[in-house]
Amino acid sequence: ASFNVKAFLAMICVFVGCCSNVVFLELIIKIDPGAGNLITFLQFLFIALEGLFFTSKFFTVRPKISMRDYVMLVVLFFGANVCNNYAFNFNIPMPLHMIFRSGSLMANMIMGIILLKKRYNLRQYSSVAMITVGIILCTLVSSGDVKDNTHHSLKVETSFSDFFWWCVGIALLAIALLVTAYMGIYQEVIFKRHGKHPNEALFYTHMLPLPGFLVMASNIAQHWSIAVNSEAVLLPLPGGGWSLSFPLMFFYLLCNVVTQYICIASVYVLTTECASLTVTLVVTLRKFVSLLFSIMYFRNPFTLSHWAGTVLVFFGTILFADVLNQLL
């Protein structure tokens, strides 16, 4: 099998783009913890504008993939995100949330078996199991200091037990997980049917959801004004005498949006070059690297369980990499 340079470069960009993206996200959240919607909106806007100029050239280029497929992808994407975010309101602690997210490799495999009638060998099953267990282990150990972050105004007293609502939250997380896996497989099928168009897919999946942000307009405006009023930074301009002043948060937001673009664009190139299970593997490993990075960045102790989890993920990946050789 020949080595796929495009896929390899995309993988590197996923790690560089997504991991640096997490750093800027943490810097923003330190200044304004509620800036989530603003960040997401700016990311979508940036990717949509870039696509409008360079990919669709102001809608003069006809899309190769039907709008119906794109609308379906957007609905799946939004559905998964809403489920994931809503789960927080149902007594779901952050660590559990992260553990569910780490099950994506498993979910993708199950969906592949059900929908694409794929058959995997023992090595693939065991590598996916090892990686999943390793990530869950690391997440559990890191979860000691994560507080239940449901905002007090969102806590609802009801006649149903806490356990009932917890089950609702778990159900939402499970749905989100399967929807995300289905989305990956759906993309794989679309690209097989219509050919590879990563830039076009990137544009339409970010342009179509933009009207959805109108629902959060007041929240976005609120946090935008926090950003505008954040502490100012002076940037001396070449030629002496002049310097440019701008809010620090603008700089972080810009870096976050650009790194997110690199991250997502690379993931889209990967979706066109590799099977969805491989893409999920790369994205899962990227999340794992971010987890390790944040442990080191915040100087949290790296315990024996962390090492055990890391070893499992590492060997699971090497086991899986044999699959990579056949795919590339």
mmCIF file of C-alpha atoms in Angstrom:
data_model
loop_
_atom_site.group_PDB
_atom_site.id
_atom_site.type_symbol
_atom_site.label_atom_id
_atom_site.label_comp_id
_atom_site.label_asym_id
_atom_site.label_seq_id
_atom_site.Cartn_x
_atom_site.Cartn_y
_atom_site.Cartn_z
ATOM 1 C CA ALA A 1 0.000 0.000 0.000
ATOM 2 C CA SER A 2 1.297 3.454 -0.855
ATOM 3 C CA PHE A 3 1.727 6.017 1.905
ATOM 4 C CA ASN A 4 -0.983 8.673 1.871
ATOM 5 C CA VAL A 5 0.882 11.979 2.342
ATOM 6 C CA LYS A 6 -2.303 14.048 2.334
ATOM 7 C CA ALA A 7 -3.829 12.013 5.164
ATOM 8 C CA PHE A 8 -0.564 12.125 7.137
ATOM 9 C CA LEU A 9 -0.279 15.939 6.845
ATOM 10 C CA ALA A 10 -3.932 16.302 7.799
ATOM 11 C CA MET A 11 -3.315 14.209 10.928
ATOM 12 C CA ILE A 12 -0.392 16.440 11.961
ATOM 13 C CA CYS A 13 -2.530 19.558 11.402
ATOM 14 C CA VAL A 14 -5.336 18.040 13.494
ATOM 15 C CA PHE A 15 -2.948 17.665 16.425
ATOM 16 C CA VAL A 16 -1.269 21.060 16.026
ATOM 17 C CA GLY A 17 -4.494 22.978 15.293
ATOM 18 C CA CYS A 18 -6.767 21.302 17.837
ATOM 19 C CA CYS A 19 -4.279 21.170 20.713
ATOM 20 C CA SER A 20 -3.286 24.843 20.396
ATOM 21 C CA ASN A 21 -7.002 25.624 20.048
ATOM 22 C CA VAL A 22 -7.622 24.141 23.503
ATOM 23 C CA VAL A 23 -4.909 26.404 24.979
ATOM 24 C CA PHE A 24 -6.568 29.570 23.626
ATOM 25 C CA LEU A 25 -9.960 28.275 24.736
ATOM 26 C CA GLU A 26 -8.670 27.919 28.323
ATOM 27 C CA LEU A 27 -7.160 31.427 28.202
ATOM 28 C CA ILE A 28 -10.517 32.870 27.077
ATOM 29 C CA ILE A 29 -12.505 30.901 29.659
ATOM 30 C CA LYS A 30 -10.178 32.231 32.376
ATOM 31 C CA ILE A 31 -11.254 35.789 31.488
ATOM 32 C CA ASP A 32 -14.905 34.997 30.719
ATOM 33 C CA PRO A 33 -16.181 31.519 31.680
ATOM 34 C CA GLY A 34 -19.506 31.979 29.862
ATOM 35 C CA ALA A 35 -18.074 32.828 26.449
ATOM 36 C CA GLY A 36 -18.972 29.450 24.885
ATOM 37 C CA ASN A 37 -21.660 30.661 22.476
ATOM 38 C CA LEU A 38 -19.584 33.652 21.370
ATOM 39 C CA ILE A 39 -16.599 31.400 20.621
ATOM 40 C CA THR A 40 -18.709 28.888 18.670
ATOM 41 C CA PHE A 41 -20.444 31.637 16.695
ATOM 42 C CA LEU A 42 -17.139 33.307 15.722
ATOM 43 C CA GLN A 43 -15.675 29.954 14.669
ATOM 44 C CA PHE A 44 -18.670 29.180 12.450
ATOM 45 C CA LEU A 45 -18.720 32.714 11.028
ATOM 46 C CA PHE A 46 -15.001 32.638 10.189
ATOM 47 C CA ILE A 47 -15.212 29.230 8.456
ATOM 48 C CA ALA A 48 -18.392 30.259 6.589
ATOM 49 C CA LEU A 49 -16.853 33.555 5.370
ATOM 50 C CA GLU A 50 -13.627 31.839 4.296
ATOM 51 C CA GLY A 51 -15.701 29.315 2.339
ATOM 52 C CA LEU A 52 -17.900 32.029 0.843
ATOM 53 C CA PHE A 53 -14.825 33.799 -0.606
ATOM 54 C CA PHE A 54 -12.615 30.898 -1.618
ATOM 55 C CA THR A 55 -14.756 27.775 -1.988
ATOM 56 C CA SER A 56 -18.191 28.796 -3.198
ATOM 57 C CA LYS A 57 -16.948 32.152 -4.635
ATOM 58 C CA PHE A 58 -20.160 33.866 -3.496
ATOM 59 C CA PHE A 59 -22.340 30.889 -4.488
ATOM 60 C CA THR A 60 -21.146 30.959 -8.115
ATOM 61 C CA VAL A 61 -19.666 27.460 -7.757
ATOM 62 C CA ARG A 62 -22.372 24.799 -7.822
ATOM 63 C CA PRO A 63 -22.102 22.335 -4.913
ATOM 64 C CA LYS A 64 -21.151 18.797 -6.001
ATOM 65 C CA ILE A 65 -23.023 17.257 -3.075
ATOM 66 C CA SER A 66 -26.780 17.774 -2.775
ATOM 67 C CA MET A 67 -28.160 20.323 -0.294
ATOM 68 C CA ARG A 68 -30.350 17.616 1.193
ATOM 69 C CA ASP A 69 -27.262 15.734 2.352
ATOM 70 C CA TYR A 70 -25.757 18.886 3.855
ATOM 71 C CA VAL A 71 -28.963 19.793 5.686
ATOM 72 C CA MET A 72 -29.028 16.242 7.072
ATOM 73 C CA LEU A 73 -25.423 16.569 8.294
ATOM 74 C CA VAL A 74 -26.176 19.925 9.939
ATOM 75 C CA VAL A 75 -29.284 18.553 11.678
ATOM 76 C CA LEU A 76 -27.264 15.583 12.995
ATOM 77 C CA PHE A 77 -24.453 17.876 14.129
ATOM 78 C CA PHE A 78 -26.782 20.294 15.904
ATOM 79 C CA GLY A 79 -28.756 17.444 17.444
ATOM 80 C CA ALA A 80 -25.621 15.851 18.902
ATOM 81 C CA ASN A 81 -24.384 19.183 20.286
ATOM 82 C CA VAL A 82 -27.708 20.098 21.871
ATOM 83 C CA CYS A 83 -27.900 16.651 23.529
ATOM 84 C CA ASN A 84 -24.338 16.954 24.808
ATOM 85 C CA ASN A 85 -24.857 20.437 26.250
ATOM 86 C CA TYR A 86 -28.263 19.681 27.731
ATOM 87 C CA ALA A 87 -26.920 16.659 29.588
ATOM 88 C CA PHE A 88 -25.195 19.065 31.987
ATOM 89 C CA ASN A 89 -28.613 20.155 33.279
ATOM 90 C CA PHE A 90 -29.451 16.616 34.386
ATOM 91 C CA ASN A 91 -27.024 15.949 37.248
ATOM 92 C CA ILE A 92 -24.337 14.732 34.860
ATOM 93 C CA PRO A 93 -20.904 15.576 36.259
ATOM 94 C CA MET A 94 -18.190 16.710 33.848
ATOM 95 C CA PRO A 95 -16.024 13.548 34.126
ATOM 96 C CA LEU A 96 -18.912 11.307 33.090
ATOM 97 C CA HIS A 97 -19.534 13.645 30.185
ATOM 98 C CA MET A 98 -15.911 13.291 29.094
ATOM 99 C CA ILE A 99 -16.005 9.498 29.495
ATOM 100 C CA PHE A 100 -19.005 9.271 27.188
ATOM 101 C CA ARG A 101 -17.225 11.431 24.667
ATOM 102 C CA SER A 102 -14.279 9.028 24.784
ATOM 103 C CA GLY A 103 -16.567 6.174 23.783
ATOM 104 C CA SER A 104 -16.777 7.570 20.257
ATOM 105 C CA LEU A 105 -14.389 4.972 18.837
ATOM 106 C CA MET A 106 -16.564 2.184 20.218
ATOM 107 C CA ALA A 107 -19.771 3.858 18.960
ATOM 108 C CA ASN A 108 -18.286 4.314 15.484
ATOM 109 C CA MET A 109 -17.385 0.643 15.324
ATOM 110 C CA ILE A 110 -20.891 -0.435 16.411
ATOM 111 C CA MET A 111 -22.489 1.879 13.820
ATOM 112 C CA GLY A 112 -20.121 0.568 11.130
ATOM 113 C CA ILE A 113 -21.186 -2.993 11.902
ATOM 114 C CA ILE A 114 -24.906 -2.109 11.910
ATOM 115 C CA LEU A 115 -25.101 0.335 8.978
ATOM 116 C CA LEU A 116 -22.227 -0.512 6.655
ATOM 117 C CA LYS A 117 -22.263 -4.242 7.518
ATOM 118 C CA LYS A 118 -18.537 -3.918 8.213
ATOM 119 C CA ARG A 119 -16.614 -6.791 9.738
ATOM 120 C CA TYR A 120 -13.636 -6.076 11.967
ATOM 121 C CA ASN A 121 -10.974 -8.542 13.085
ATOM 122 C CA LEU A 122 -9.939 -9.394 16.631
ATOM 123 C CA ARG A 123 -6.978 -7.009 16.514
ATOM 124 C CA GLN A 124 -9.245 -4.077 15.662
ATOM 125 C CA TYR A 125 -11.748 -4.986 18.374
ATOM 126 C CA SER A 126 -9.058 -5.310 21.022
ATOM 127 C CA SER A 127 -7.270 -2.084 20.029
ATOM 128 C CA VAL A 128 -10.520 -0.096 20.227
ATOM 129 C CA ALA A 129 -11.318 -1.695 23.590
ATOM 130 C CA MET A 130 -7.839 -0.851 24.945
ATOM 131 C CA ILE A 131 -8.017 2.774 23.812
ATOM 132 C CA THR A 132 -11.519 3.223 25.258
ATOM 133 C CA VAL A 133 -10.565 1.710 28.625
ATOM 134 C CA GLY A 134 -7.349 3.752 28.759
ATOM 135 C CA ILE A 135 -9.163 7.038 28.154
ATOM 136 C CA ILE A 136 -11.893 6.207 30.673
ATOM 137 C CA LEU A 137 -9.231 5.381 33.261
ATOM 138 C CA CYS A 138 -7.392 8.679 32.726
ATOM 139 C CA THR A 139 -10.632 10.647 32.767
ATOM 140 C CA LEU A 140 -11.784 9.051 36.027
ATOM 141 C CA VAL A 141 -8.520 9.917 37.774
ATOM 142 C CA SER A 142 -8.530 13.496 36.480
ATOM 143 C CA SER A 143 -12.107 13.940 37.574
ATOM 144 C CA GLY A 144 -11.396 14.288 41.288
ATOM 145 C CA ASP A 145 -11.345 18.070 41.210
ATOM 146 C CA VAL A 146 -14.179 18.718 38.760
ATOM 147 C CA LYS A 147 -17.233 20.262 40.428
ATOM 148 C CA ASP A 148 -20.822 19.776 39.368
ATOM 149 C CA ASN A 149 -21.122 22.847 37.156
ATOM 150 C CA THR A 150 -24.869 23.140 36.708
ATOM 151 C CA HIS A 151 -25.686 26.803 37.211
ATOM 152 C CA HIS A 152 -27.849 27.308 40.318
ATOM 153 C CA SER A 153 -30.549 28.989 38.209
ATOM 154 C CA LEU A 154 -30.809 25.836 36.079
ATOM 155 C CA LYS A 155 -31.241 23.403 38.955
ATOM 156 C CA VAL A 156 -34.855 22.270 38.874
ATOM 157 C CA GLU A 157 -36.645 20.806 41.896
ATOM 158 C CA THR A 158 -39.121 18.167 40.723
ATOM 159 C CA SER A 159 -41.136 15.306 42.163
ATOM 160 C CA PHE A 160 -39.011 12.871 40.167
ATOM 161 C CA SER A 161 -35.908 11.550 41.896
ATOM 162 C CA ASP A 162 -32.395 12.755 41.131
ATOM 163 C CA PHE A 163 -31.706 9.274 39.812
ATOM 164 C CA PHE A 164 -34.470 9.622 37.217
ATOM 165 C CA TRP A 165 -32.993 12.875 35.893
ATOM 166 C CA TRP A 166 -29.533 11.349 35.958
ATOM 167 C CA CYS A 167 -30.876 8.549 33.724
ATOM 168 C CA VAL A 168 -32.331 11.182 31.370
ATOM 169 C CA GLY A 169 -28.883 12.799 31.206
ATOM 170 C CA ILE A 170 -27.192 9.466 30.476
ATOM 171 C CA ALA A 171 -29.765 8.760 27.752
ATOM 172 C CA LEU A 172 -29.020 12.166 26.166
ATOM 173 C CA LEU A 173 -25.275 11.445 26.214
ATOM 174 C CA ALA A 174 -25.828 8.009 24.665
ATOM 175 C CA ILE A 175 -28.016 9.510 21.909
ATOM 176 C CA ALA A 176 -25.392 12.201 21.222
ATOM 177 C CA LEU A 177 -22.678 9.560 20.986
ATOM 178 C CA LEU A 178 -24.587 7.420 18.492
ATOM 179 C CA VAL A 179 -25.716 10.436 16.437
ATOM 180 C CA THR A 180 -22.092 11.622 16.173
ATOM 181 C CA ALA A 181 -20.981 8.146 15.067
ATOM 182 C CA TYR A 182 -23.824 7.996 12.548
ATOM 183 C CA MET A 183 -22.736 11.397 11.235
ATOM 184 C CA GLY A 184 -19.198 10.103 10.607
ATOM 185 C CA ILE A 185 -20.528 7.106 8.694
ATOM 186 C CA TYR A 186 -23.014 9.272 6.780
ATOM 187 C CA GLN A 187 -20.118 11.495 5.665
ATOM 188 C CA GLU A 188 -18.156 8.443 4.578
ATOM 189 C CA VAL A 189 -21.133 7.284 2.475
ATOM 190 C CA ILE A 190 -21.706 10.764 0.942
ATOM 191 C CA PHE A 191 -18.040 11.075 -0.074
ATOM 192 C CA LYS A 192 -18.115 7.591 -1.601
ATOM 193 C CA ARG A 193 -21.212 8.533 -3.598
ATOM 194 C CA HIS A 194 -20.258 12.057 -4.717
ATOM 195 C CA GLY A 195 -16.461 12.070 -4.538
ATOM 196 C CA LYS A 196 -14.157 13.975 -2.168
ATOM 197 C CA HIS A 197 -15.032 17.622 -1.502
ATOM 198 C CA PRO A 198 -13.652 18.537 1.938
ATOM 199 C CA ASN A 199 -13.681 22.336 1.413
ATOM 200 C CA GLU A 200 -17.214 22.385 0.083
ATOM 201 C CA ALA A 201 -18.443 20.207 2.961
ATOM 202 C CA LEU A 202 -16.648 22.469 5.440
ATOM 203 C CA PHE A 203 -18.329 25.564 3.982
ATOM 204 C CA TYR A 204 -21.916 24.295 3.836
ATOM 205 C CA THR A 205 -21.877 22.580 7.234
ATOM 206 C CA HIS A 206 -20.775 25.871 8.818
ATOM 207 C CA MET A 207 -22.827 28.286 6.703
ATOM 208 C CA LEU A 208 -26.205 26.502 7.038
ATOM 209 C CA PRO A 209 -26.326 26.547 10.885
ATOM 210 C CA LEU A 210 -25.549 30.301 11.144
ATOM 211 C CA PRO A 211 -29.227 31.400 11.455
ATOM 212 C CA GLY A 212 -29.468 29.072 14.461
ATOM 213 C CA PHE A 213 -27.263 31.468 16.419
ATOM 214 C CA LEU A 214 -30.037 34.115 16.346
ATOM 215 C CA VAL A 215 -31.572 32.232 19.268
ATOM 216 C CA MET A 216 -28.482 33.093 21.333
ATOM 217 C CA ALA A 217 -28.041 36.621 19.961
ATOM 218 C CA SER A 218 -28.435 38.441 23.308
ATOM 219 C CA ASN A 219 -26.042 36.046 25.062
ATOM 220 C CA ILE A 220 -23.473 36.476 22.272
ATOM 221 C CA ALA A 221 -23.786 40.276 22.394
ATOM 222 C CA GLN A 222 -23.325 40.243 26.197
ATOM 223 C CA HIS A 223 -20.064 38.305 25.991
ATOM 224 C CA TRP A 224 -18.873 40.330 23.012
ATOM 225 C CA SER A 225 -19.057 43.460 25.170
ATOM 226 C CA ILE A 226 -17.060 41.649 27.890
ATOM 227 C CA ALA A 227 -14.420 40.920 25.234
ATOM 228 C CA VAL A 228 -14.402 44.530 24.021
ATOM 229 C CA ASN A 229 -13.829 45.735 27.590
ATOM 230 C CA SER A 230 -11.165 43.179 28.491
ATOM 231 C CA GLU A 231 -7.694 44.503 29.399
ATOM 232 C CA ALA A 232 -5.904 46.219 26.512
ATOM 233 C CA VAL A 233 -2.597 45.157 24.973
ATOM 234 C CA LEU A 234 -0.173 47.522 23.257
ATOM 235 C CA LEU A 235 1.497 46.323 20.084
ATOM 236 C CA PRO A 236 4.390 48.540 18.897
ATOM 237 C CA LEU A 237 4.254 49.022 15.115
ATOM 238 C CA PRO A 238 7.386 48.980 12.929
ATOM 239 C CA GLY A 239 8.643 52.450 11.991
ATOM 240 C CA GLY A 240 8.669 53.654 15.602
ATOM 241 C CA GLY A 241 6.404 56.077 17.404
ATOM 242 C CA TRP A 242 3.144 54.268 16.670
ATOM 243 C CA SER A 243 1.554 51.476 18.628
ATOM 244 C CA LEU A 244 -1.704 49.614 18.259
ATOM 245 C CA SER A 245 -3.975 48.990 21.233
ATOM 246 C CA PHE A 246 -6.567 46.200 21.269
ATOM 247 C CA PRO A 247 -8.374 44.085 23.911
ATOM 248 C CA LEU A 248 -6.439 40.992 24.999
ATOM 249 C CA MET A 249 -9.508 38.799 24.573
ATOM 250 C CA PHE A 250 -9.729 39.790 20.880
ATOM 251 C CA PHE A 251 -6.253 38.358 20.370
ATOM 252 C CA TYR A 252 -7.211 35.106 22.132
ATOM 253 C CA LEU A 253 -10.477 34.883 20.186
ATOM 254 C CA LEU A 254 -8.660 35.420 16.883
ATOM 255 C CA CYS A 255 -6.081 32.727 17.700
ATOM 256 C CA ASN A 256 -8.851 30.386 18.843
ATOM 257 C CA VAL A 257 -10.837 30.891 15.645
ATOM 258 C CA VAL A 258 -7.818 30.407 13.367
ATOM 259 C CA THR A 259 -6.568 27.283 15.175
ATOM 260 C CA GLN A 260 -10.124 25.892 15.147
ATOM 261 C CA TYR A 261 -10.219 26.452 11.382
ATOM 262 C CA ILE A 262 -6.933 24.539 10.924
ATOM 263 C CA CYS A 263 -8.251 21.778 13.189
ATOM 264 C CA ILE A 264 -11.660 21.364 11.522
ATOM 265 C CA ALA A 265 -10.363 21.787 7.959
ATOM 266 C CA SER A 266 -7.824 19.006 8.596
ATOM 267 C CA VAL A 267 -10.514 16.742 10.043
ATOM 268 C CA TYR A 268 -12.545 17.292 6.855
ATOM 269 C CA VAL A 269 -9.564 16.386 4.675
ATOM 270 C CA LEU A 270 -9.179 13.234 6.784
ATOM 271 C CA THR A 271 -12.860 12.321 6.314
ATOM 272 C CA THR A 272 -12.311 12.324 2.561
ATOM 273 C CA GLU A 273 -9.026 10.384 2.725
ATOM 274 C CA CYS A 274 -9.698 7.730 5.391
ATOM 275 C CA ALA A 275 -12.499 5.520 6.704
ATOM 276 C CA SER A 276 -14.592 7.079 9.458
ATOM 277 C CA LEU A 277 -13.155 4.706 12.088
ATOM 278 C CA THR A 278 -9.645 6.017 11.356
ATOM 279 C CA VAL A 279 -10.869 9.618 11.562
ATOM 280 C CA THR A 280 -12.514 8.874 14.900
ATOM 281 C CA LEU A 281 -9.263 7.299 16.110
ATOM 282 C CA VAL A 282 -7.245 10.409 15.202
ATOM 283 C CA VAL A 283 -9.777 12.751 16.836
ATOM 284 C CA THR A 284 -9.952 10.560 19.955
ATOM 285 C CA LEU A 285 -6.159 10.520 20.299
ATOM 286 C CA ARG A 286 -6.124 14.281 19.837
ATOM 287 C CA LYS A 287 -8.547 14.653 22.759
ATOM 288 C CA PHE A 288 -6.342 12.348 24.793
ATOM 289 C CA VAL A 289 -3.238 14.449 24.055
ATOM 290 C CA SER A 290 -5.208 17.558 25.108
ATOM 291 C CA LEU A 291 -6.170 15.818 28.365
ATOM 292 C CA LEU A 292 -2.524 14.958 29.111
ATOM 293 C CA PHE A 293 -1.475 18.465 28.106
ATOM 294 C CA SER A 294 -3.943 20.104 30.480
ATOM 295 C CA ILE A 295 -2.775 17.797 33.315
ATOM 296 C CA MET A 296 0.804 18.957 32.734
ATOM 297 C CA TYR A 297 -0.113 22.590 32.031
ATOM 298 C CA PHE A 298 -2.002 22.896 35.311
ATOM 299 C CA ARG A 299 0.705 20.846 37.049
ATOM 300 C CA ASN A 300 -1.765 18.223 38.224
ATOM 301 C CA PRO A 301 -0.117 15.107 39.634
ATOM 302 C CA PHE A 302 0.365 12.367 37.036
ATOM 303 C CA THR A 303 -0.591 9.223 38.962
ATOM 304 C CA LEU A 304 -0.035 5.516 38.417
ATOM 305 C CA SER A 305 -3.561 5.222 36.968
ATOM 306 C CA HIS A 306 -2.743 7.985 34.479
ATOM 307 C CA TRP A 307 0.272 5.970 33.380
ATOM 308 C CA ALA A 308 -1.802 2.802 33.093
ATOM 309 C CA GLY A 309 -4.393 4.636 30.973
ATOM 310 C CA THR A 310 -1.701 6.213 28.807
ATOM 311 C CA VAL A 311 -0.021 2.848 28.209
ATOM 312 C CA LEU A 312 -3.367 1.301 27.205
ATOM 313 C CA VAL A 313 -4.086 4.123 24.753
ATOM 314 C CA PHE A 314 -0.551 3.973 23.378
ATOM 315 C CA PHE A 315 -0.548 0.207 22.777
ATOM 316 C CA GLY A 316 -4.123 0.229 21.534
ATOM 317 C CA THR A 317 -3.080 2.809 18.952
ATOM 318 C CA ILE A 318 -0.028 0.823 17.864
ATOM 319 C CA LEU A 319 -2.289 -2.203 17.496
ATOM 320 C CA PHE A 320 -4.684 -0.088 15.447
ATOM 321 C CA ALA A 321 -1.855 1.435 13.380
ATOM 322 C CA ASP A 322 -1.537 -1.864 11.587
ATOM 323 C CA VAL A 323 -4.990 -1.007 10.242
ATOM 324 C CA LEU A 324 -3.637 2.406 9.203
ATOM 325 C CA ASN A 325 -1.049 0.705 6.989
ATOM 326 C CA GLN A 326 -3.790 -1.105 5.130
ATOM 327 C CA LEU A 327 -5.950 2.004 4.812
ATOM 328 C CA LEU A 328 -3.240 4.379 3.647
#
